[in-house]
Each structure stands twice: as C-alpha cells, then as structure tokens.
Amino acid sequence: MKKGSWRDRGADRRRHHNPGWQRDHSSHRSQEERYGSSVPGTSRNVQAPPADSTSSSSRASAPDLPGFYFDPEKNRYFRLLPGHNNCNPLTREGLQKEQQESQRVRLLREDEQPRKKSPRVGLNSTLLFQKRHMGLVAESSYCRLIHELKVTSMRRHKLEVQSSDSTSPNTDNFKLIVADSACERVFTVNDVEHGGCKYGIMNFRGCSKGSLSVEMCDNLYFTNRKVNSICWASVTHSDSHVLLCLVGIAQTPGCVSLLPASLFSNSNPDQPGMLCSFKISTAWSCAWCLNPQADKNFSTGLSRRVIVTDAVTGRRQTYGISSDVLAQQFALRAPVLYNGCRSGEIFSIDLRQRARRGNSWKGGRFYQESAITSVRILHDENYLIAADMLGKIKLWDLRMSRAVQQYEGHFNEHAYLPLHVNEPERLLLAVGQDCYTRLWSLGDGRLLRSIPSPHPAGKDSVPSVVFSSQLGGRSGLPGLLMAVCQDLYYFSYNSDYQDGTLCPEGESN
C-alpha cells in the first residue's frame, strides 16, 4: 500500500457520512430555548408548536412535555413549578382544583335554570303516564322512572334557622346532622373555631302547602372533645335519647354519653330523664338495638373490640376482633349486629349467643377491598349495603355472602363518610370526598344525579345530608336536607312545591 492511502480512505468516509458529523446539536439545549421562553420569572410559558388552523383537535392532542402544562384555549405551554416557595406557582394540583371549581360553578348555574333539561329523551311525567296507561311500561319501570324524574327536577332552596337569640347567628360549620325516625328533629354537631364541638337539636315543621320551618333549640352544649359518632336511642320511648361517642384528649378518657333529647328543649324541664355516661376508650362507631330480645342495649365499635352494653344495668359483653370497627348497625327482626372493619371485613354478631374464644361466634363474613365506612341493612334484612374508603358501594346478599350490585360514581380516598338509604323512594345517597351528593336507584344501581355543593369543595366543607319522604313529620315535605359550612339547604323532591315560596323566612336560590 502506498504511503498516505489510509488518509485518502478516511477522507472518503468523512465525505460519504457527512450528515453524521454535521448533526444538529440543538438537542443539548433546554426545552425552554427550543420552544421559546417569553415570560421571565418563575411562571415561564412555552409557545406550542404551530397548530393546524383547519383542525382544532391538534391543539387538544398536543404532546406532553415533562414539567409543562398545555392550555388548549391559549395554545401555549406553561411551566409547572414543583416548589412551594415560588410566587404564584402553577402546579397540577392547583390546576385540577381550578377545573373542579369551574365545573362546580357551571353545574350550579344549570341547576338554577327554571327549566332544567331532562337527562334522558322522553323522560317526562305526561309521556310516562300515557305509556303506563297503554301498557307499554311495566309497573316497576314506571315507579323507577318517576323517581328518576323527581330526582333530576330537585331545586335548591336556602333555609333560615329560627332562634330565640337572633343576635347570635350560627357562625360555626356544620359537621354532622342526624334525623330521628320521624324526621321531626335533627341532631346537629358543629365545629367550634377555638376547638371542640357544640351540639343541639333543630326542630322541623312542614305542611302540605309547601312550607318548612326550622327552629334551633336554645340549650346548646359545648365540649372540648371530638364527636366521632352519634345515633338516636329509644330508652323510654321512640327516639327519647341521643347516643354520642366522644374521643378522649390528654388525661381525659373517651366516653359514650346517653343524653335525653328533652335536654335540648326550649321549655327546659326540671327532670329531663335518664342521663348517663360510660367511660370507654376511643369509639369509632355506635348503634342502638330496637329488638325486644336485646332491649335497651347499644354497641360501640373500638380498636380490636366490640362492646355491647345494657344502658340500664351497665352490664357489658366484649367481643375481641383483629381490626378497628368503623361502622355498625343492628337488625330489627333479630338481635344481630353487623360490623364493618378497617380491614374490609364485614361480619355479624348474634347477641343470643355467648362470646366464645376465637372467631367462632362470628356469623356471615365477607370482605371488600378497603376500610368499611358505612353499613346499612335493608328492611327485609336479606341485603346489606356497604361503602369503603376506595369509593366502592356494594349491595350484598346476606344469604349467599355475595355482592349482587355495585353503585358507581362515589368518590372517596380516605374519609369517614356515611351512606343513606330511603327504601320508600328506592333511593341510595352518599356524599363524596369531592363534596358532591350523589343519588342512585336502589334497584338497578343507576346514578340518577350528582349535586354539587353550594360552597367551594374543601376538607372542612363536606356536606352532611338527610333524605326523607316526610321532612317535618306526618305533614312534612319529601326532599333532601343539606348542611354545609354555616348554611342549611332544602331540595324539594315533589315538583308541586318547586315554584312556591318555601317558607316565610327562607331565601329561594
């Protein structure tokens, strides 16, 4: 080989592979330099690549860039700032909250329209009645569709709570409201700004003309402890007392208090009735037994224990378990207690059997995927509805220990949220952690409506609701009662009351 020939071959290789050694080094530049950073400071934005003017879908399908958010309206990328020390940082959490708030406001505006569009074509009472008269709709389908029509037509009204002391309006957020069996009284728990709770009773009165009045009792009680669970108790007569589970603080142990409802009466009688308190460690849940075979007995669900107590004698029966009991309810026909645990287990206890070692005293046992937050037994006592912290709501057949129905749409990640069942109207209700109140058809699991909260969603503004066919007693009104922040709202379930003034003190929204 001649001298220098290897140099010529190397030159030929460089000429043949010219694109390789002259490649673009722009990949070493930052994303901001490539797309153009036009705004200095922490909230820089990045111009999106040119979009096709003939198609709007190109903007919606813009490629994801790590650390950037694409706004389809402005056709621009905005930088997401991870730190919390920046001025006005743009984060994914903030953007998600902003979108949720705009959706809530939009749904509220739609609900306030005088004639809300039906969610289904042909869903109106006149057409349904005609189809039923001609035999085109089965009786069961007709009832379900009528309930769906009523639910979608519910409108919001604000209630003014009357009080003898009108100079001190309610300034504390509602935390819980629980109605008695007649829905004439509602026990309320409010969070107090300086810590602790205050609780009392609101009296409801309704009439067939469509008026609903609310009166708050004068005797409000304050406690520096947190109220974990409450239920109505029938000691001397139906709903004569209220059972409260109070969480212990510092050196003060937790307790379960049995308070006579007459304590909260404006008349303030001299002898309110039976009043007692049972020292007990932190109780997550409580339930009152109405079966005569376990008369005046109540249960408390604790950490790794279930305690059944006789309210008159104070005698206790303890059942040891392996998890925390977060939800409880007694059956009516038999003295059987159903429990929902943090482990996802649901089991029953028959009080007619003595406690045994191990788990041999447990009746039916089945599981859901996450911690149980609420259990509700249907009237025939063959079915149970349970909700968990993954947002799953299931209908269980107790005879087969098998889930036969699931109610989709509920949102929960870690909150302790209750379920509400109204069998006369065939409805299931639940308030999600996103502050939406959802109503399902109890029979087929269809989601009928999602009601946004009148207040912006937040950890301390989750609504508490009550639904009844007779709010205010026998002459009361059917509908939904919602307590959120410091306000009380009523959603009429009967279209006959939609256009009238709800009450003289009320403010129609």
Short mmCIF file of C-alpha atoms in Angstrom, two decimals:
data_model
loop_
_atom_site.label_atom_id
_atom_site.label_comp_id
_atom_site.label_asym_id
_atom_site.label_seq_id
_atom_site.Cartn_x
_atom_site.Cartn_y
_atom_site.Cartn_z
CA MET A 1 0.00 0.00 0.00
CA LYS A 2 1.24 3.42 -0.92
CA LYS A 3 2.07 5.88 1.76
CA GLY A 4 -0.85 8.16 2.61
CA SER A 5 -3.52 5.95 1.10
CA TRP A 6 -5.16 5.38 4.53
CA ARG A 7 -5.61 9.14 4.82
CA ASP A 8 -7.47 9.20 1.47
CA ARG A 9 -9.80 6.41 2.60
CA GLY A 10 -10.54 8.27 5.83
CA ALA A 11 -11.39 11.39 3.82
CA ASP A 12 -13.72 9.38 1.60
CA ARG A 13 -15.51 8.01 4.66
CA ARG A 14 -15.98 11.51 6.01
CA ARG A 15 -17.40 12.66 2.66
CA HIS A 16 -19.84 9.71 2.46
CA HIS A 17 -21.04 10.18 6.08
CA ASN A 18 -21.20 13.95 6.07
CA PRO A 19 -24.64 14.15 7.81
CA GLY A 20 -23.30 12.18 10.74
CA TRP A 21 -20.54 14.52 11.80
CA GLN A 22 -22.56 17.63 10.92
CA ARG A 23 -25.61 16.58 13.01
CA ASP A 24 -27.68 19.18 14.81
CA HIS A 25 -26.52 19.84 18.39
CA SER A 26 -29.76 21.58 19.32
CA SER A 27 -30.77 18.59 21.49
CA HIS A 28 -28.30 19.86 24.10
CA ARG A 29 -30.38 22.98 24.54
CA SER A 30 -33.11 23.16 27.14
CA GLN A 31 -36.78 22.80 26.30
CA GLU A 32 -37.31 26.48 27.05
CA GLU A 33 -34.67 27.55 24.48
CA ARG A 34 -36.16 25.29 21.80
CA TYR A 35 -39.74 26.46 22.20
CA GLY A 36 -39.05 29.99 23.27
CA SER A 37 -39.40 31.35 26.83
CA SER A 38 -41.29 34.61 26.58
CA VAL A 39 -42.10 35.39 30.21
CA PRO A 40 -39.30 35.84 32.74
CA GLY A 41 -39.56 34.73 36.31
CA THR A 42 -40.97 31.61 37.90
CA SER A 43 -44.12 31.12 35.81
CA ARG A 44 -42.50 30.92 32.40
CA ASN A 45 -44.60 29.79 29.46
CA VAL A 46 -43.56 27.95 26.35
CA GLN A 47 -45.02 28.54 22.91
CA ALA A 48 -46.61 25.41 21.49
CA PRO A 49 -45.62 24.12 18.08
CA PRO A 50 -47.73 25.61 15.27
CA ALA A 51 -51.21 24.07 15.14
CA ASP A 52 -53.16 23.27 12.03
CA SER A 53 -55.73 26.02 11.58
CA THR A 54 -58.13 23.63 9.87
CA SER A 55 -58.33 21.23 12.83
CA SER A 56 -58.90 22.06 16.48
CA SER A 57 -58.03 18.50 17.53
CA SER A 58 -54.31 19.16 17.04
CA ARG A 59 -54.36 21.57 19.98
CA ALA A 60 -56.19 19.11 22.19
CA SER A 61 -53.71 16.34 21.34
CA ALA A 62 -50.56 18.36 21.94
CA PRO A 63 -47.64 16.21 23.14
CA ASP A 64 -46.95 16.09 26.87
CA LEU A 65 -43.74 17.78 27.93
CA PRO A 66 -42.28 16.90 31.34
CA GLY A 67 -42.71 19.83 33.69
CA PHE A 68 -45.14 21.73 31.43
CA TYR A 69 -48.90 22.12 31.18
CA PHE A 70 -50.64 22.74 27.84
CA ASP A 71 -53.56 25.17 27.80
CA PRO A 72 -55.74 24.34 24.75
CA GLU A 73 -57.53 27.69 24.85
CA LYS A 74 -54.34 29.76 24.72
CA ASN A 75 -52.49 27.17 22.59
CA ARG A 76 -49.48 27.53 24.84
CA TYR A 77 -47.35 25.52 27.23
CA PHE A 78 -46.96 26.76 30.81
CA ARG A 79 -44.23 25.65 33.13
CA LEU A 80 -45.24 23.69 36.26
CA LEU A 81 -43.32 24.66 39.36
CA PRO A 82 -42.84 21.90 41.95
CA GLY A 83 -41.72 24.08 44.85
CA HIS A 84 -43.98 25.79 47.37
CA ASN A 85 -41.68 28.78 47.95
CA ASN A 86 -42.28 30.24 44.48
CA CYS A 87 -44.58 33.17 43.90
CA ASN A 88 -47.91 32.02 42.47
CA PRO A 89 -46.66 28.55 41.45
CA LEU A 90 -48.56 26.72 38.73
CA THR A 91 -48.96 23.12 39.88
CA ARG A 92 -51.02 20.18 38.67
CA GLU A 93 -52.92 20.12 41.97
CA GLY A 94 -53.79 23.79 41.61
CA LEU A 95 -54.90 23.33 38.01
CA GLN A 96 -57.04 20.35 38.97
CA LYS A 97 -58.73 22.32 41.76
CA GLU A 98 -59.35 25.20 39.39
CA GLN A 99 -61.00 22.89 36.85
CA GLN A 100 -63.14 21.26 39.54
CA GLU A 101 -64.26 24.64 40.84
CA SER A 102 -65.22 25.87 37.37
CA GLN A 103 -67.20 22.66 36.80
CA ARG A 104 -68.98 23.10 40.14
CA VAL A 105 -69.98 26.68 39.29
CA ARG A 106 -71.21 25.59 35.86
CA LEU A 107 -73.36 22.81 37.34
CA LEU A 108 -74.81 25.20 39.92
CA ARG A 109 -75.83 27.59 37.15
CA GLU A 110 -77.50 24.75 35.27
CA ASP A 111 -79.39 23.71 38.40
CA GLU A 112 -80.65 27.26 38.89
CA GLN A 113 -82.26 27.37 35.47
CA PRO A 114 -86.09 27.42 35.76
CA ARG A 115 -86.48 24.58 33.26
CA LYS A 116 -83.65 22.13 33.54
CA LYS A 117 -83.10 19.88 30.55
CA SER A 118 -84.06 16.25 31.13
CA PRO A 119 -81.07 13.88 31.19
CA ARG A 120 -82.98 11.39 29.03
CA VAL A 121 -85.06 11.94 25.92
CA GLY A 122 -88.77 11.42 26.59
CA LEU A 123 -88.41 11.42 30.38
CA ASN A 124 -91.44 13.45 31.45
CA SER A 125 -94.40 12.62 33.64
CA THR A 126 -97.07 13.06 30.93
CA LEU A 127 -95.41 10.70 28.47
CA LEU A 128 -94.70 8.14 31.20
CA PHE A 129 -98.32 8.20 32.35
CA GLN A 130 -99.54 7.68 28.79
CA LYS A 131 -97.19 4.73 28.25
CA ARG A 132 -98.26 3.21 31.54
CA HIS A 133 -101.95 3.64 30.65
CA MET A 134 -101.37 1.86 27.32
CA GLY A 135 -99.41 -0.93 28.99
CA LEU A 136 -96.11 -0.03 27.33
CA VAL A 137 -94.26 0.42 30.64
CA ALA A 138 -94.18 -2.13 33.46
CA GLU A 139 -95.23 -1.00 36.93
CA SER A 140 -91.72 -1.43 38.37
CA SER A 141 -90.14 0.52 35.50
CA TYR A 142 -92.76 3.25 35.81
CA CYS A 143 -92.03 3.74 39.52
CA ARG A 144 -88.28 3.86 38.91
CA LEU A 145 -88.59 6.39 36.10
CA ILE A 146 -90.91 8.60 38.16
CA HIS A 147 -88.35 8.65 40.98
CA GLU A 148 -85.62 9.47 38.47
CA LEU A 149 -87.71 12.33 37.11
CA LYS A 150 -88.28 13.73 40.60
CA VAL A 151 -84.59 13.48 41.50
CA THR A 152 -83.45 15.32 38.37
CA SER A 153 -86.06 18.05 38.98
CA MET A 154 -85.00 18.87 42.54
CA ARG A 155 -84.11 22.53 43.07
CA ARG A 156 -82.14 24.13 45.88
CA HIS A 157 -83.66 26.45 48.49
CA LYS A 158 -81.86 28.07 51.40
CA LEU A 159 -83.43 27.73 54.85
CA GLU A 160 -83.18 30.32 57.60
CA VAL A 161 -82.89 28.75 61.05
CA GLN A 162 -85.04 30.48 63.65
CA SER A 163 -83.66 31.03 67.12
CA SER A 164 -84.83 32.91 70.19
CA ASP A 165 -81.47 34.63 70.28
CA SER A 166 -81.50 36.29 66.87
CA THR A 167 -78.47 38.45 67.73
CA SER A 168 -76.09 35.46 67.58
CA PRO A 169 -76.39 33.76 64.18
CA ASN A 170 -74.67 30.47 63.52
CA THR A 171 -71.03 31.10 62.64
CA ASP A 172 -69.73 27.54 63.11
CA ASN A 173 -69.54 24.93 60.38
CA PHE A 174 -71.95 22.01 60.40
CA LYS A 175 -70.13 18.72 60.81
CA LEU A 176 -72.94 16.16 61.23
CA ILE A 177 -76.72 16.11 61.07
CA VAL A 178 -78.73 13.01 62.01
CA ALA A 179 -82.54 12.90 61.87
CA ASP A 180 -84.80 10.90 64.17
CA SER A 181 -87.11 8.21 62.78
CA ALA A 182 -89.96 10.69 62.23
CA CYS A 183 -87.65 13.36 60.73
CA GLU A 184 -89.18 15.96 63.06
CA ARG A 185 -85.89 16.60 64.87
CA VAL A 186 -82.34 16.71 63.59
CA PHE A 187 -79.38 16.41 65.94
CA THR A 188 -76.56 18.71 64.84
CA VAL A 189 -72.85 18.80 65.62
CA ASN A 190 -70.90 21.96 64.75
CA ASP A 191 -67.15 22.52 64.83
CA VAL A 192 -66.13 25.45 67.04
CA GLU A 193 -63.35 27.78 65.88
CA HIS A 194 -61.30 27.60 69.07
CA GLY A 195 -61.53 23.78 69.12
CA GLY A 196 -64.08 21.23 70.21
CA CYS A 197 -67.73 20.92 69.21
CA LYS A 198 -71.14 22.24 70.08
CA TYR A 199 -74.30 20.20 69.61
CA GLY A 200 -78.04 20.66 69.79
CA ILE A 201 -81.35 19.82 68.12
CA MET A 202 -83.21 21.54 65.28
CA ASN A 203 -86.98 21.11 65.15
CA PHE A 204 -88.64 20.90 61.72
CA ARG A 205 -92.23 21.63 60.90
CA GLY A 206 -93.81 21.20 57.49
CA CYS A 207 -97.27 21.41 55.97
CA SER A 208 -98.91 20.21 52.79
CA LYS A 209 -98.88 23.73 51.31
CA GLY A 210 -95.14 23.56 50.91
CA SER A 211 -93.81 25.48 53.91
CA LEU A 212 -90.93 24.21 56.02
CA SER A 213 -89.78 26.00 59.16
CA VAL A 214 -86.66 25.26 61.22
CA GLU A 215 -86.13 26.19 64.85
CA MET A 216 -82.88 25.73 66.77
CA CYS A 217 -83.15 24.88 70.47
CA ASP A 218 -81.80 27.37 72.98
CA ASN A 219 -79.86 24.84 75.06
CA LEU A 220 -76.66 24.21 73.12
CA TYR A 221 -73.94 22.13 74.74
CA PHE A 222 -70.21 22.57 74.21
CA THR A 223 -67.39 20.06 74.57
CA ASN A 224 -63.66 20.34 74.01
CA ARG A 225 -63.64 16.76 72.68
CA LYS A 226 -64.34 15.49 69.20
CA VAL A 227 -67.62 13.73 68.41
CA ASN A 228 -66.82 10.55 66.47
CA SER A 229 -70.26 9.01 66.04
CA ILE A 230 -73.90 9.67 67.01
CA CYS A 231 -77.22 7.85 66.78
CA TRP A 232 -80.73 8.18 68.19
CA ALA A 233 -81.70 5.85 71.05
CA SER A 234 -85.10 4.67 72.30
CA VAL A 235 -84.81 4.32 76.08
CA THR A 236 -88.19 5.44 77.49
CA HIS A 237 -89.94 5.92 74.15
CA SER A 238 -89.07 6.19 70.46
CA ASP A 239 -86.03 8.42 69.92
CA SER A 240 -86.04 9.63 73.52
CA HIS A 241 -82.24 9.91 73.77
CA VAL A 242 -79.13 10.59 71.73
CA LEU A 243 -76.03 8.38 71.93
CA LEU A 244 -72.70 10.22 71.48
CA CYS A 245 -69.19 8.78 71.17
CA LEU A 246 -66.64 11.33 72.43
CA VAL A 247 -62.91 10.99 71.76
CA GLY A 248 -60.60 11.28 74.75
CA ILE A 249 -57.94 14.01 74.97
CA ALA A 250 -54.83 14.27 77.16
CA GLN A 251 -55.70 12.73 80.53
CA THR A 252 -59.44 12.64 79.83
CA PRO A 253 -60.57 9.22 78.58
CA GLY A 254 -63.13 8.78 75.85
CA CYS A 255 -66.73 8.12 76.78
CA VAL A 256 -70.15 7.23 75.42
CA SER A 257 -72.88 9.59 76.64
CA LEU A 258 -76.58 8.85 76.62
CA LEU A 259 -78.35 12.22 76.59
CA PRO A 260 -82.14 12.71 76.83
CA ALA A 261 -83.48 14.70 73.89
CA SER A 262 -85.53 16.77 76.33
CA LEU A 263 -82.28 18.43 77.45
CA PHE A 264 -82.36 20.37 74.22
CA SER A 265 -85.96 21.51 74.54
CA ASN A 266 -86.63 25.23 74.77
CA SER A 267 -89.05 24.56 77.64
CA ASN A 268 -86.12 23.21 79.74
CA PRO A 269 -87.99 20.75 82.01
CA ASP A 270 -86.84 20.19 85.58
CA GLN A 271 -86.40 16.41 85.17
CA PRO A 272 -85.03 15.69 81.71
CA GLY A 273 -84.94 11.92 82.22
CA MET A 274 -82.24 9.28 82.20
CA LEU A 275 -78.77 10.75 81.76
CA CYS A 276 -75.68 8.58 81.96
CA SER A 277 -72.12 8.32 80.69
CA PHE A 278 -69.99 5.22 80.16
CA LYS A 279 -66.21 5.57 80.25
CA ILE A 280 -64.83 3.83 77.24
CA SER A 281 -61.72 4.11 75.08
CA THR A 282 -61.97 5.81 71.72
CA ALA A 283 -65.05 4.50 69.93
CA TRP A 284 -65.27 4.71 66.15
CA SER A 285 -68.94 3.81 65.83
CA CYS A 286 -72.11 3.14 67.79
CA ALA A 287 -75.56 1.60 67.22
CA TRP A 288 -78.78 1.18 69.22
CA CYS A 289 -80.72 -2.09 69.27
CA LEU A 290 -84.50 -1.90 68.77
CA ASN A 291 -85.16 -5.64 69.02
CA PRO A 292 -87.10 -6.61 72.21
CA GLN A 293 -84.76 -9.56 72.87
CA ALA A 294 -81.91 -7.09 73.49
CA ASP A 295 -83.94 -4.22 74.89
CA LYS A 296 -82.03 -1.05 75.81
CA ASN A 297 -78.73 -2.42 74.53
CA PHE A 298 -76.26 -0.46 72.44
CA SER A 299 -72.96 -1.33 70.82
CA THR A 300 -69.71 0.54 70.36
CA GLY A 301 -67.03 -0.30 67.83
CA LEU A 302 -63.50 0.22 69.11
CA SER A 303 -59.97 -0.72 68.14
CA ARG A 304 -59.93 -4.55 68.03
CA ARG A 305 -63.06 -4.80 70.18
CA VAL A 306 -66.84 -4.65 70.06
CA ILE A 307 -68.62 -3.85 73.33
CA VAL A 308 -72.36 -4.39 73.80
CA THR A 309 -73.70 -2.52 76.86
CA ASP A 310 -77.02 -2.61 78.69
CA ALA A 311 -77.92 1.05 79.19
CA VAL A 312 -79.93 0.31 82.36
CA THR A 313 -77.73 -2.14 84.27
CA GLY A 314 -74.38 -1.20 82.72
CA ARG A 315 -73.56 -4.85 82.04
CA ARG A 316 -71.12 -5.38 79.17
CA GLN A 317 -70.29 -8.12 76.72
CA THR A 318 -66.93 -7.78 74.92
CA TYR A 319 -66.01 -9.38 71.60
CA GLY A 320 -62.35 -9.39 70.61
CA ILE A 321 -61.50 -8.98 66.93
CA SER A 322 -58.39 -8.24 64.87
CA SER A 323 -59.28 -4.83 63.39
CA ASP A 324 -60.93 -1.48 64.13
CA VAL A 325 -64.74 -1.43 63.83
CA LEU A 326 -65.67 1.71 61.87
CA ALA A 327 -69.36 1.04 61.12
CA GLN A 328 -72.22 -0.73 62.90
CA GLN A 329 -75.96 -1.33 62.60
CA PHE A 330 -78.43 -3.63 64.36
CA ALA A 331 -81.03 -5.65 62.52
CA LEU A 332 -84.63 -5.07 63.61
CA ARG A 333 -86.21 -8.54 63.43
CA ALA A 334 -83.42 -10.31 65.33
CA PRO A 335 -80.79 -9.10 67.84
CA VAL A 336 -77.99 -9.34 65.27
CA LEU A 337 -75.27 -6.69 64.97
CA TYR A 338 -73.49 -6.07 61.66
CA ASN A 339 -69.97 -4.61 61.77
CA GLY A 340 -67.66 -3.10 59.15
CA CYS A 341 -63.92 -3.10 59.85
CA ARG A 342 -60.85 -1.19 58.76
CA SER A 343 -59.54 -4.41 57.23
CA GLY A 344 -62.52 -4.50 54.84
CA GLU A 345 -64.21 -7.36 56.70
CA ILE A 346 -67.96 -7.31 57.34
CA PHE A 347 -69.31 -9.75 59.92
CA SER A 348 -72.34 -10.24 62.17
CA ILE A 349 -72.76 -10.97 65.89
CA ASP A 350 -75.84 -12.73 67.24
CA LEU A 351 -76.37 -11.40 70.77
CA ARG A 352 -78.28 -14.53 71.73
CA GLN A 353 -75.01 -16.47 71.61
CA ARG A 354 -72.42 -16.08 74.31
CA ALA A 355 -68.97 -14.88 73.34
CA ARG A 356 -66.58 -17.68 72.53
CA ARG A 357 -62.87 -17.85 72.06
CA GLY A 358 -61.57 -17.24 68.58
CA ASN A 359 -63.92 -16.17 65.82
CA SER A 360 -66.46 -18.98 66.13
CA TRP A 361 -69.14 -16.52 67.32
CA LYS A 362 -68.99 -14.60 64.04
CA GLY A 363 -71.91 -15.11 61.70
CA GLY A 364 -71.68 -14.29 58.00
CA ARG A 365 -68.28 -12.96 56.92
CA PHE A 366 -67.34 -11.28 53.66
CA TYR A 367 -64.85 -8.69 52.51
CA GLN A 368 -64.46 -5.55 50.46
CA GLU A 369 -61.19 -4.17 49.15
CA SER A 370 -60.74 -1.34 51.67
CA ALA A 371 -61.81 0.00 55.07
CA ILE A 372 -65.58 -0.03 55.57
CA THR A 373 -67.04 3.39 56.34
CA SER A 374 -70.77 2.59 56.50
CA VAL A 375 -73.16 -0.37 56.56
CA ARG A 376 -76.93 -0.21 56.02
CA ILE A 377 -79.37 -3.13 56.28
CA LEU A 378 -82.48 -3.15 54.11
CA HIS A 379 -85.89 -3.77 55.63
CA ASP A 380 -86.20 -7.41 54.56
CA GLU A 381 -82.79 -8.00 56.26
CA ASN A 382 -81.60 -10.21 53.43
CA TYR A 383 -79.48 -7.46 51.89
CA LEU A 384 -76.81 -5.11 53.23
CA ILE A 385 -75.18 -2.09 51.56
CA ALA A 386 -71.57 -1.25 52.44
CA ALA A 387 -69.24 1.58 51.40
CA ASP A 388 -65.46 1.64 51.73
CA MET A 389 -62.56 4.09 51.51
CA LEU A 390 -61.90 3.25 47.86
CA GLY A 391 -65.29 4.70 46.93
CA LYS A 392 -66.84 1.27 46.30
CA ILE A 393 -70.50 0.84 47.27
CA LYS A 394 -71.85 -2.70 47.05
CA LEU A 395 -75.15 -4.44 47.72
CA TRP A 396 -74.58 -7.80 49.45
CA ASP A 397 -76.94 -10.77 49.59
CA LEU A 398 -76.53 -11.97 53.18
CA ARG A 399 -77.91 -15.43 52.37
CA MET A 400 -75.10 -16.13 49.91
CA SER A 401 -72.47 -13.64 51.23
CA ARG A 402 -72.12 -12.39 47.68
CA ALA A 403 -72.17 -8.89 46.13
CA VAL A 404 -75.09 -8.63 43.72
CA GLN A 405 -74.98 -4.91 42.81
CA GLN A 406 -72.45 -2.10 42.65
CA TYR A 407 -73.14 1.63 42.67
CA GLU A 408 -70.63 3.51 40.54
CA GLY A 409 -69.53 7.14 40.81
CA HIS A 410 -68.89 7.60 44.54
CA PHE A 411 -65.57 9.32 45.32
CA ASN A 412 -63.62 8.56 48.47
CA GLU A 413 -59.93 8.14 49.20
CA HIS A 414 -59.58 8.18 52.98
CA ALA A 415 -62.58 9.92 54.56
CA TYR A 416 -65.09 8.51 57.05
CA LEU A 417 -68.33 9.04 55.08
CA PRO A 418 -71.83 7.61 55.74
CA LEU A 419 -74.49 6.09 53.48
CA HIS A 420 -78.19 6.97 53.44
CA VAL A 421 -80.95 4.63 52.24
CA ASN A 422 -84.57 5.62 51.59
CA GLU A 423 -86.48 2.49 50.66
CA PRO A 424 -89.94 4.09 50.14
CA GLU A 425 -88.46 6.17 47.30
CA ARG A 426 -85.98 3.40 46.33
CA LEU A 427 -83.01 5.74 46.64
CA LEU A 428 -79.43 5.46 47.86
CA LEU A 429 -77.49 8.61 48.78
CA ALA A 430 -73.87 9.32 49.62
CA VAL A 431 -71.71 12.44 49.89
CA GLY A 432 -68.26 12.01 48.37
CA GLN A 433 -64.94 13.45 49.42
CA ASP A 434 -65.25 15.76 46.41
CA CYS A 435 -68.31 17.31 48.16
CA TYR A 436 -70.81 16.02 45.55
CA THR A 437 -74.05 14.44 46.79
CA ARG A 438 -74.96 11.50 44.57
CA LEU A 439 -78.27 9.67 44.32
CA TRP A 440 -78.66 6.17 42.86
CA SER A 441 -81.61 3.97 42.04
CA LEU A 442 -81.57 1.35 44.77
CA GLY A 443 -82.84 -1.40 42.47
CA ASP A 444 -80.67 -1.23 39.35
CA GLY A 445 -77.75 0.91 40.62
CA ARG A 446 -78.26 3.69 38.07
CA LEU A 447 -76.69 7.03 39.06
CA LEU A 448 -79.61 9.46 38.90
CA ARG A 449 -77.97 12.74 39.85
CA SER A 450 -74.80 14.37 41.18
CA ILE A 451 -75.49 17.54 43.19
CA PRO A 452 -72.55 19.96 43.57
CA SER A 453 -72.03 21.66 46.90
CA PRO A 454 -73.21 25.30 47.13
CA HIS A 455 -69.80 26.08 48.65
CA PRO A 456 -66.33 25.50 47.19
CA ALA A 457 -65.06 22.00 47.87
CA GLY A 458 -62.68 21.60 50.77
CA LYS A 459 -61.69 19.33 53.63
CA ASP A 460 -63.84 21.28 56.11
CA SER A 461 -66.82 21.84 53.80
CA VAL A 462 -68.06 18.29 53.09
CA PRO A 463 -71.90 18.43 53.25
CA SER A 464 -73.92 16.35 55.67
CA VAL A 465 -77.34 15.28 54.36
CA VAL A 466 -80.68 13.78 55.39
CA PHE A 467 -83.29 12.47 52.93
CA SER A 468 -86.86 11.72 53.96
CA SER A 469 -90.29 11.32 52.43
CA GLN A 470 -91.67 13.44 55.30
CA LEU A 471 -89.29 16.14 56.49
CA GLY A 472 -91.06 17.74 59.43
CA GLY A 473 -93.31 14.84 60.44
CA ARG A 474 -96.52 13.43 59.02
CA SER A 475 -97.49 16.64 57.26
CA GLY A 476 -93.92 17.28 56.18
CA LEU A 477 -92.31 17.56 52.78
CA PRO A 478 -90.34 14.98 50.80
CA GLY A 479 -86.83 16.02 49.96
CA LEU A 480 -83.16 16.36 50.74
CA LEU A 481 -81.78 18.38 53.63
CA MET A 482 -78.16 19.54 53.23
CA ALA A 483 -75.98 21.22 55.87
CA VAL A 484 -72.71 22.68 54.58
CA CYS A 485 -70.47 25.26 56.25
CA GLN A 486 -72.86 27.56 58.18
CA ASP A 487 -75.81 27.12 55.80
CA LEU A 488 -78.82 24.82 55.58
CA TYR A 489 -80.47 23.93 52.24
CA TYR A 490 -83.56 22.05 51.17
CA PHE A 491 -84.04 20.24 47.84
CA SER A 492 -87.72 19.58 47.14
CA TYR A 493 -88.49 16.06 45.90
CA ASN A 494 -92.02 16.96 44.77
CA SER A 495 -92.46 19.26 41.77
CA ASP A 496 -95.68 20.64 43.30
CA TYR A 497 -93.55 22.61 45.75
CA GLN A 498 -90.93 23.82 43.30
CA ASP A 499 -92.44 27.15 42.31
CA GLY A 500 -93.89 28.24 45.65
CA THR A 501 -92.15 30.10 48.41
CA LEU A 502 -90.61 27.52 50.69
CA CYS A 503 -91.04 29.35 53.96
CA PRO A 504 -91.57 32.96 55.05
CA GLU A 505 -88.04 33.18 56.44
CA GLY A 506 -86.43 31.27 53.60
CA GLU A 507 -84.43 32.62 50.76
CA SER A 508 -85.02 30.96 47.44
CA ASN A 509 -81.94 30.43 45.33
#
